[in-house]
Coordinates of C-alpha atoms in Angstrom, one line a residue:
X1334 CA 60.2 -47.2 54.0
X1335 CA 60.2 -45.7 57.6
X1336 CA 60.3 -42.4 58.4
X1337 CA 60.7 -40.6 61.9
X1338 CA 57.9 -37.8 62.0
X1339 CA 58.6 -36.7 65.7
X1340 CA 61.5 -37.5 68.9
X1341 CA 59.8 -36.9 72.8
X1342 CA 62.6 -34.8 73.9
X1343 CA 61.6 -36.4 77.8
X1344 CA 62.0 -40.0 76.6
X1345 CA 62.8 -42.4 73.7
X1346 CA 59.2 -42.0 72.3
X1347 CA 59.1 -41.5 68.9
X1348 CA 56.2 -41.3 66.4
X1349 CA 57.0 -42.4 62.2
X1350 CA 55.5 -43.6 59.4
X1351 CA 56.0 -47.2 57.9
X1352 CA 55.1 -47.8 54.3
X1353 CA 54.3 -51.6 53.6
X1354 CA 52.5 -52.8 50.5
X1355 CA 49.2 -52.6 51.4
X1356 CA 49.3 -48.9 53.1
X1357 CA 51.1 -46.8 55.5
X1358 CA 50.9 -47.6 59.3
X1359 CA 51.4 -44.3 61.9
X1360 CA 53.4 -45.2 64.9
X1361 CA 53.5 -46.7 67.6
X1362 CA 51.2 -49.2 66.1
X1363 CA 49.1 -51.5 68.2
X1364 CA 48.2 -54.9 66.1
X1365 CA 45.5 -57.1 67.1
X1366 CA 46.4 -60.9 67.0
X1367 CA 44.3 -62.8 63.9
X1368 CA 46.9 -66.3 65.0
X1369 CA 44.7 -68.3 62.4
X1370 CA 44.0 -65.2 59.9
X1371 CA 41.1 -64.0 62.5
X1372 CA 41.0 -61.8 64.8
X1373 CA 38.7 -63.4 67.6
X1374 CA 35.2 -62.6 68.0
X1375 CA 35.7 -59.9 65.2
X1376 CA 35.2 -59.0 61.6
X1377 CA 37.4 -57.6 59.1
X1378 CA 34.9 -55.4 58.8
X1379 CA 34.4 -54.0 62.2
X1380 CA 38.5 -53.8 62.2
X1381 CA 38.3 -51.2 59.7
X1382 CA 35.6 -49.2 61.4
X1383 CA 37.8 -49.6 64.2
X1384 CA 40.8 -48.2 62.4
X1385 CA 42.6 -50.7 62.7
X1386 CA 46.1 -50.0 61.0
X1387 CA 47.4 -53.8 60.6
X1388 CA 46.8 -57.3 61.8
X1389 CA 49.2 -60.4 62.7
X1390 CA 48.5 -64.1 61.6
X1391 CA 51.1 -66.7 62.7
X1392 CA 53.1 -68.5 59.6
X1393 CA 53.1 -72.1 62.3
X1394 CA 49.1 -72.0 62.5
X1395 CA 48.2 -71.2 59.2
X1396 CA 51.1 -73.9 57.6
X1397 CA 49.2 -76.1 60.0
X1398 CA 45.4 -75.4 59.1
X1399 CA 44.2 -74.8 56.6
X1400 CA 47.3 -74.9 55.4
X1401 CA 49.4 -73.3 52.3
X1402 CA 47.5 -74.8 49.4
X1403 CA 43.7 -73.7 50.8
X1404 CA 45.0 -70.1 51.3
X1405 CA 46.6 -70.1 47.7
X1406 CA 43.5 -71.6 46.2
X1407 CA 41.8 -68.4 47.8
X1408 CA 43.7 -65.6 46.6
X1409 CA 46.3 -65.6 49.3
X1410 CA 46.1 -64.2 53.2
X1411 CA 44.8 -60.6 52.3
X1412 CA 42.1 -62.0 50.5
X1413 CA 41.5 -65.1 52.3
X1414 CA 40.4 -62.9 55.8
X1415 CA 39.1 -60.1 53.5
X1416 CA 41.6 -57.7 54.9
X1417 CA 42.9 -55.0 52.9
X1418 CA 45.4 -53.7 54.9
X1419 CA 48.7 -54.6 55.9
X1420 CA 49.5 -58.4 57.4
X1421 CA 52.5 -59.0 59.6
X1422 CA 52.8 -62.8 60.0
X1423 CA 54.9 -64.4 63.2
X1424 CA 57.5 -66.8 61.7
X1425 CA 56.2 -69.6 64.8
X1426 CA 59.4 -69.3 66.9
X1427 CA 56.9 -68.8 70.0
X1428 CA 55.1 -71.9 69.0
X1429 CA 58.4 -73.8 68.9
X1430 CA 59.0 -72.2 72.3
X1431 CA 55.5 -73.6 73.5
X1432 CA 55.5 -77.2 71.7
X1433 CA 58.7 -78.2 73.9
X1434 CA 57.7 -81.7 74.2
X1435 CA 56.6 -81.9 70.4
X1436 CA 59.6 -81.1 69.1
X1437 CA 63.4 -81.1 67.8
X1438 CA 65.6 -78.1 67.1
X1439 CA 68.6 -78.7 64.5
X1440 CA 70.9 -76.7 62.4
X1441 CA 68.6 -77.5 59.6
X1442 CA 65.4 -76.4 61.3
X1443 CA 62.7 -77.8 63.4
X1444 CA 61.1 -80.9 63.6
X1445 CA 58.1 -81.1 64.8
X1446 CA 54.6 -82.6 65.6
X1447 CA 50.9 -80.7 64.1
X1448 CA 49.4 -80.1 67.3
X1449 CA 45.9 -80.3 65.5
X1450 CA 46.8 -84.0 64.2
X1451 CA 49.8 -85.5 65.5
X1452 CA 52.0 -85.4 62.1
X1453 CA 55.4 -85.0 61.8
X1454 CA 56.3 -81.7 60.0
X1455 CA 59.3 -79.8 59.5
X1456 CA 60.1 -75.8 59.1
X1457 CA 63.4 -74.5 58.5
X1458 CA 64.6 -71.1 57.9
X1459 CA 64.0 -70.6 53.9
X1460 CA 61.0 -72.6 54.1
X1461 CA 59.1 -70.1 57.0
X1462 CA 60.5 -67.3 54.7
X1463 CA 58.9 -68.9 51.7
X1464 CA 55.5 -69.8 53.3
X1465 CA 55.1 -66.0 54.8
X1466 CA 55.6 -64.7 50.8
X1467 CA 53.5 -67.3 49.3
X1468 CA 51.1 -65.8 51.9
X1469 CA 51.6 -62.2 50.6
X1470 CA 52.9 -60.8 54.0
X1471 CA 53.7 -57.4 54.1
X1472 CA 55.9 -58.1 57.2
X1473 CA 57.3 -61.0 57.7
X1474 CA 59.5 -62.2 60.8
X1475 CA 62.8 -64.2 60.9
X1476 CA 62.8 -67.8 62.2
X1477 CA 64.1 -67.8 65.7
X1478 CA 64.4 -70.2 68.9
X1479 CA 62.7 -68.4 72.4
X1480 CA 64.6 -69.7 74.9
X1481 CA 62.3 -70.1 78.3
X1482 CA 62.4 -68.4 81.3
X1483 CA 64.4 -69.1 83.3
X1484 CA 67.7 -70.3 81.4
X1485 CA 71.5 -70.8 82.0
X1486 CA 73.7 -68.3 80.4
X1487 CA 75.4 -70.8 78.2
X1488 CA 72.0 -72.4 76.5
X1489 CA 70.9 -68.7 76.4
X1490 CA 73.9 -68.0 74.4
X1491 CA 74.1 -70.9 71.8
X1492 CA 69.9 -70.4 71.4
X1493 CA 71.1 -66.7 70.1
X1494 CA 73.7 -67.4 68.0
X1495 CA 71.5 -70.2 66.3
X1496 CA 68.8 -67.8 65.7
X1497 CA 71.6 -65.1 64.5
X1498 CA 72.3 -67.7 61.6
X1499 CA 68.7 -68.6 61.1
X1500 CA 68.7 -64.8 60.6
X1501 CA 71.4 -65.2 58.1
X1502 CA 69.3 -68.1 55.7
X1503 CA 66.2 -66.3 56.1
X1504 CA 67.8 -62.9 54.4
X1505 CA 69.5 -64.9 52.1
X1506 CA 66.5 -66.9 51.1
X1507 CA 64.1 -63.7 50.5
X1508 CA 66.9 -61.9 48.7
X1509 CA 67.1 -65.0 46.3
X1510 CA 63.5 -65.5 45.5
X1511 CA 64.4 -69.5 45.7
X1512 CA 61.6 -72.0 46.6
X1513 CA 61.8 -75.5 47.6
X1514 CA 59.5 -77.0 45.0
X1515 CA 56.1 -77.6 46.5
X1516 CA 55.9 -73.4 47.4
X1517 CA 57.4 -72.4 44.0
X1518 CA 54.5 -71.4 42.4
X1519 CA 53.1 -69.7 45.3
X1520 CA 55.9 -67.6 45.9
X1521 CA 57.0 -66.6 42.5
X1522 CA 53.8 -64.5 42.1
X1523 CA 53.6 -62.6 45.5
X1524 CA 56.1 -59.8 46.3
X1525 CA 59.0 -60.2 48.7
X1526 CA 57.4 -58.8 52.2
X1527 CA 59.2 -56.9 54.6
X1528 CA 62.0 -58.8 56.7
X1529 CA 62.2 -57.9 60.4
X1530 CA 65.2 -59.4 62.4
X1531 CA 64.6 -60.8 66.0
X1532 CA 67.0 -60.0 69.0
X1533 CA 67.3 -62.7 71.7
X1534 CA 69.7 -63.5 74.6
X1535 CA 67.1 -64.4 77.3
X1536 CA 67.7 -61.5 80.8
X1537 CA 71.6 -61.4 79.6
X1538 CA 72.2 -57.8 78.5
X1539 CA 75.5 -59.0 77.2
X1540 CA 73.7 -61.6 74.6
X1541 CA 71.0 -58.8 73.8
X1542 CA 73.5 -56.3 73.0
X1543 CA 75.9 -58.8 70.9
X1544 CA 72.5 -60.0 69.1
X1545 CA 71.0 -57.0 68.4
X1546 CA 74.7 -55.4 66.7
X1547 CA 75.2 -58.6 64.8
X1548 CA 71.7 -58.4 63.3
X1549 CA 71.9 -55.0 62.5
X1550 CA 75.1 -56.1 61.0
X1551 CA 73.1 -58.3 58.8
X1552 CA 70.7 -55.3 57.8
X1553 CA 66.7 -55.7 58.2
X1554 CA 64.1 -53.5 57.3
X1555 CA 63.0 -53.9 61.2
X1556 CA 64.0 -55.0 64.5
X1557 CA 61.8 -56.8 67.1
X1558 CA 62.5 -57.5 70.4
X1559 CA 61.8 -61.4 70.9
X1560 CA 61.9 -64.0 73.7
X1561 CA 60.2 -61.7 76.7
X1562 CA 56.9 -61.9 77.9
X1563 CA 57.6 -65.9 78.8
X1564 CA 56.8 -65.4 82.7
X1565 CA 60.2 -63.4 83.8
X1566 CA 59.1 -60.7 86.1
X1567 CA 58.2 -56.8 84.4
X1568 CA 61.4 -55.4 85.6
X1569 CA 63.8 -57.9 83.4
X1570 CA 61.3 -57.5 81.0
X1571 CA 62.3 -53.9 80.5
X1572 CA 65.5 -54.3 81.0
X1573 CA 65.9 -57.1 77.9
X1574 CA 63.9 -54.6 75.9
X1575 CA 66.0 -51.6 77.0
X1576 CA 69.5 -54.0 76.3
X1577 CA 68.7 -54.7 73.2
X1578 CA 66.9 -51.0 71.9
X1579 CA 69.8 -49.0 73.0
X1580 CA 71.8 -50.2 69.6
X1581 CA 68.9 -50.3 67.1
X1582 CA 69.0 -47.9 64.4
X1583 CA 67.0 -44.6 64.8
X1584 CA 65.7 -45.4 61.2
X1585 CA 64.1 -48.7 61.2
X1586 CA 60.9 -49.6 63.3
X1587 CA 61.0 -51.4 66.5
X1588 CA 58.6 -54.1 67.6
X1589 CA 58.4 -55.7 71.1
X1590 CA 56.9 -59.2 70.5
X1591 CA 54.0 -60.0 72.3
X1592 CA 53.5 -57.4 74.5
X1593 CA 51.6 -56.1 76.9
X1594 CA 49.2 -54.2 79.8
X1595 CA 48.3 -50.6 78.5
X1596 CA 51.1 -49.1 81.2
X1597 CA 53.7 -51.7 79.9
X1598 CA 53.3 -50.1 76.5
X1599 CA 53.9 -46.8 77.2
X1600 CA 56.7 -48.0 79.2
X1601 CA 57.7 -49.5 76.0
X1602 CA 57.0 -46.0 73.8
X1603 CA 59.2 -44.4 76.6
X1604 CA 62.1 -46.9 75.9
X1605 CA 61.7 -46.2 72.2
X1606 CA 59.7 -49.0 70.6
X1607 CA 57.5 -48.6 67.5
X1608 CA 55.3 -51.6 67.5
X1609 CA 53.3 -53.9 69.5
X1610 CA 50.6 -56.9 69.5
X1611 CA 49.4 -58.6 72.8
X1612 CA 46.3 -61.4 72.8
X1613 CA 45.1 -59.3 76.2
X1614 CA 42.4 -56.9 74.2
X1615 CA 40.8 -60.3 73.0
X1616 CA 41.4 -63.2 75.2
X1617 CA 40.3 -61.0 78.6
X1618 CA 37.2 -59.8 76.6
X1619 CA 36.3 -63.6 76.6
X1620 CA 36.2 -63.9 80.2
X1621 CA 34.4 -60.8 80.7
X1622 CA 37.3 -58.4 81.5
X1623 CA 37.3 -55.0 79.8
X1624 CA 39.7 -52.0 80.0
X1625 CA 39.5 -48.4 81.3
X1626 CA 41.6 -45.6 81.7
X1627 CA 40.9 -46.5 85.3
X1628 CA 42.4 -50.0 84.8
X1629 CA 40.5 -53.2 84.1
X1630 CA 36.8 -54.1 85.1
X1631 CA 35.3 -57.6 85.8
X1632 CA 32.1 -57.4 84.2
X1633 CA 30.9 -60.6 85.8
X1634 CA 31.0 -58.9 88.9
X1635 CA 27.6 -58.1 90.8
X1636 CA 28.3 -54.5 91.3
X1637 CA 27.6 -53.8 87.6
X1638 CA 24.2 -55.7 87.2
X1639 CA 22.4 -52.4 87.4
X1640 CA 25.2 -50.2 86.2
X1641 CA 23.4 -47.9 83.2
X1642 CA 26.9 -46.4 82.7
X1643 CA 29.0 -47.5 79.4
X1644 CA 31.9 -49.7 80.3
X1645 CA 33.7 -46.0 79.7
X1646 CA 32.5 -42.5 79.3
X1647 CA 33.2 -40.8 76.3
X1648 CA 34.6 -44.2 74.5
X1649 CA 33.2 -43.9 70.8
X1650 CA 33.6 -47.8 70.6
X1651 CA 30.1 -49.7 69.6
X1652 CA 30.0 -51.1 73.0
X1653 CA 30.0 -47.9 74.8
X1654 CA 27.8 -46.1 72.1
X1655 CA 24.9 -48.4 72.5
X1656 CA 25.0 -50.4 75.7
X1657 CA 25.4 -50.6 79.2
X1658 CA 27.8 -52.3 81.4
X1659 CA 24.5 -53.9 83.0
X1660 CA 23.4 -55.3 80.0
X1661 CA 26.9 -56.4 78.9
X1662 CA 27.3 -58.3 82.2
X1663 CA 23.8 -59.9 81.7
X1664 CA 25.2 -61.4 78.3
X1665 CA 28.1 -62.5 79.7
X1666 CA 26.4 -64.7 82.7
X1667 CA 24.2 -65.7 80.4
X1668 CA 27.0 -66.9 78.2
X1669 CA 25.4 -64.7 75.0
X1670 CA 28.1 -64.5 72.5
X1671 CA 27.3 -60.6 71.7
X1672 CA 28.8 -60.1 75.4
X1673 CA 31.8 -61.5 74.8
X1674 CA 32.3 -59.4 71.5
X1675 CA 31.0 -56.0 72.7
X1676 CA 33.6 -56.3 75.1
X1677 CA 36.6 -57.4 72.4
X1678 CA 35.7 -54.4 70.1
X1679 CA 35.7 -52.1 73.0
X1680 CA 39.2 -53.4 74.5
X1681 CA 40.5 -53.0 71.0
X1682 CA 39.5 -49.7 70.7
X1683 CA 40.7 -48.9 73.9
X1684 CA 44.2 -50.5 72.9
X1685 CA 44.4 -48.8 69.4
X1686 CA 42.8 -45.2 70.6
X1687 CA 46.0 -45.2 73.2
X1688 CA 48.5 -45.5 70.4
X1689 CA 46.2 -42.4 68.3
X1690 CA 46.5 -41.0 71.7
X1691 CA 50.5 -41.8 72.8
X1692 CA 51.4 -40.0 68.7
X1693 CA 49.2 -37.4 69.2
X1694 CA 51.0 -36.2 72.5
X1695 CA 54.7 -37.6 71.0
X1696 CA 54.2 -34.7 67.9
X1697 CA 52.7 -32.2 70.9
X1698 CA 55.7 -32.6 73.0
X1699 CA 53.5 -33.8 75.9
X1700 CA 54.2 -37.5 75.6
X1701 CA 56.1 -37.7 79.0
X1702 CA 53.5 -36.0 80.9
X1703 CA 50.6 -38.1 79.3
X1704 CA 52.1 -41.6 80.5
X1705 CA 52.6 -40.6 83.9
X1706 CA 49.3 -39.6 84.3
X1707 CA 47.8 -42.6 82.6
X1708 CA 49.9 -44.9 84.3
X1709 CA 49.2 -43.2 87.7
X1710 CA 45.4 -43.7 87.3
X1711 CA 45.8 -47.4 86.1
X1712 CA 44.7 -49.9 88.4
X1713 CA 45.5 -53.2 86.9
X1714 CA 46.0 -57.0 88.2
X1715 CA 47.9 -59.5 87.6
X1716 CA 47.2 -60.5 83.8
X1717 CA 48.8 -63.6 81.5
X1718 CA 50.2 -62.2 79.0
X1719 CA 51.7 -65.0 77.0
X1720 CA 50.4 -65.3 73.5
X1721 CA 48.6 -67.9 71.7

């Protein structure tokens, strides 16, 4: 299922090969965020020209609209979005985090109210891992609590336990091919996905360490490092995903959940992790934002209204092919839609080209000498990065 092509002999980078049911994806992977089985602004289509290797959709948004039965009646997720390629799908544990004063978090599950409507709903363990089959995932990812940021030790440590036995039901559920009755049908004709566990235990290396050994304990095909990126400062950041990466298995992928600036990931490569998504490529291209090997630009800004230059030399994105930052900032002051996704298809180029980029110098042995340069000649700001 995974296999390691290539160790940086300065770092923890590593470059492999993950097979999933619909294709092979090359890491380190970058995956752009389709929350509602789109990828704002952006076509299935144009993610394929982009080489996209795989998308995420969110099991909480789509169970909420259109819901299960519209996305069976149309073939299921893949076909659904017209997306060929592979689909990991977030089990919501980020939107439980989020809808604090919407909901209630048992034993059993969650209960909850539909932030579209107002209903009460309720997702437990073998019910996430049965809607993100019936969905056809190819990856799908356990149910787990995010505890906020910050916390007290002691609710950190009863929030990872809970999610080590939510871990627990959802193996047990996918390995038994059981259904509650309502998603029988829909799951018995779509293959089991992928399961990837999800270490927690807030900034406390001890919980991170005792959570990742007890999952691996468990057995996964994956690991992802959950519960950062909810506003603790970039240094605990790396130092939750460094506590619980030491004790993953060489042969299984890594994902860091929800992360990050184009430094931070390399950061991340560095520390040994295999996959990432982050809603930055899209949401910044909304308000006019784009990235550069220089850091990011502000399109809006005057000093580009007669700028003939691309918004990067030598990108081979659409964006920088055809137009000029000029032009681009024109759309985007004149609130023209085409603005807004020149930009997103150049910032996910930009985001998927530096993984093609970080693999390329992980196999040539020049990895370590690649990031510092990069992250050297980055100029960023101070960017949310919480996901949607």
């Amino acid at each position: 299922m995974f296999e390691l092509r290539a160790t940086d002999k300065s770092t923890k980078g590593r470059s492999g090969r993950l097979i999933t049911g619909h294709g092979q994806i090359e890491t380190p992977a970058f995956m752009p965020v389709g929350t509602q089985g789109s990828v704002k602004a952006v076509s299935s289509r144009e993610l394929r020209e982009l080489n996209t290797q795989i998308v995420l959709g969110n099991t909480y948004h789509l169970f909420v609209r259109p819901g299960l039965d519209v996305i069976r009646h149309l073939g299921g997720l893949h076909s659904f979005m017209n997306w060929d390629g592979p689909i990991l799908t977030d089990s919501g544990g980020y939107q439980i985090f989020s809808l604090a004063k919407l909901r209630k978090i048992t034993e059993e599950g969650v209960h909850f109210q539909n932030h579209v409507d107002g209903t009460p709903a309720f997702i437990s363990p073998e019910i996430v891992m049965q809607i993100q089959t019936a969905l056809g995932s190819d990856i799908a990812m356990v149910l787990d609590e995010c505890p906020p940021w910050p916390c007290e030790y002691d609710y950190a440590a009863r929030s990872a336990e809970l999610t080590l036995r939510w871990a627990h039901r959802c193996k047990s559920s996918v390995e038994a091919g059981v259904s509650p009755a309502k998603l029988q049908n829909a799951a018995a004709t779509a293959p089991k996905p992928l399961l990837f566990g999800i270490v927690q235990g807030a900034t406390f290396p001890e919980l991170r360490k005792r959570s990742t050994q007890a999952l691996v304990e468990i057995g996964f095909d994956g690991y992802a490092i959950g519960g950062v990126s909810v506003g603790e400062p970039e240094e605990e950041m790396m130092r939750a995903v460094e506590s619980g990466a030491q004790f993953l298995p060489e042969n299984k992928p890594r994902y860091a959940m929800g992360l990050g600036t184009p430094p931070q990931l390399l950061e991340l490569i560095a520390r040994g992790m295999d996959m990432f998504d982050c809603v930055l490529p899209t949401r910044l291209a909304r308000n006019g934002t784009a990235f550069a090997t220089t850091g990011t630009l502000n399109l809006k800004n005057a000093e580009f209204a007669l700028d003939k230059n691309p918004i990067e030399q030598n990108c081979a994105c659409p964006a920088c092919q055809e137009y000029a930052r000029g032009y681009i900032r024109h759309l985007i002051k004149a609130e023209e839609i085409l603005g807004l996704r020149l930009i997103t298809l150049h910032n996910l180029h930009f985001y998927l080209n530096l993984m093609r980029q970080a693999r390329a110098a992980i196999e040539n042995a020049t990895f370590n000498e690649f990031r510092s340069n990069f992250v050297a000649n980055y100029k960023g700001r101070e960017l949310d990065l919480s996901p949607l």
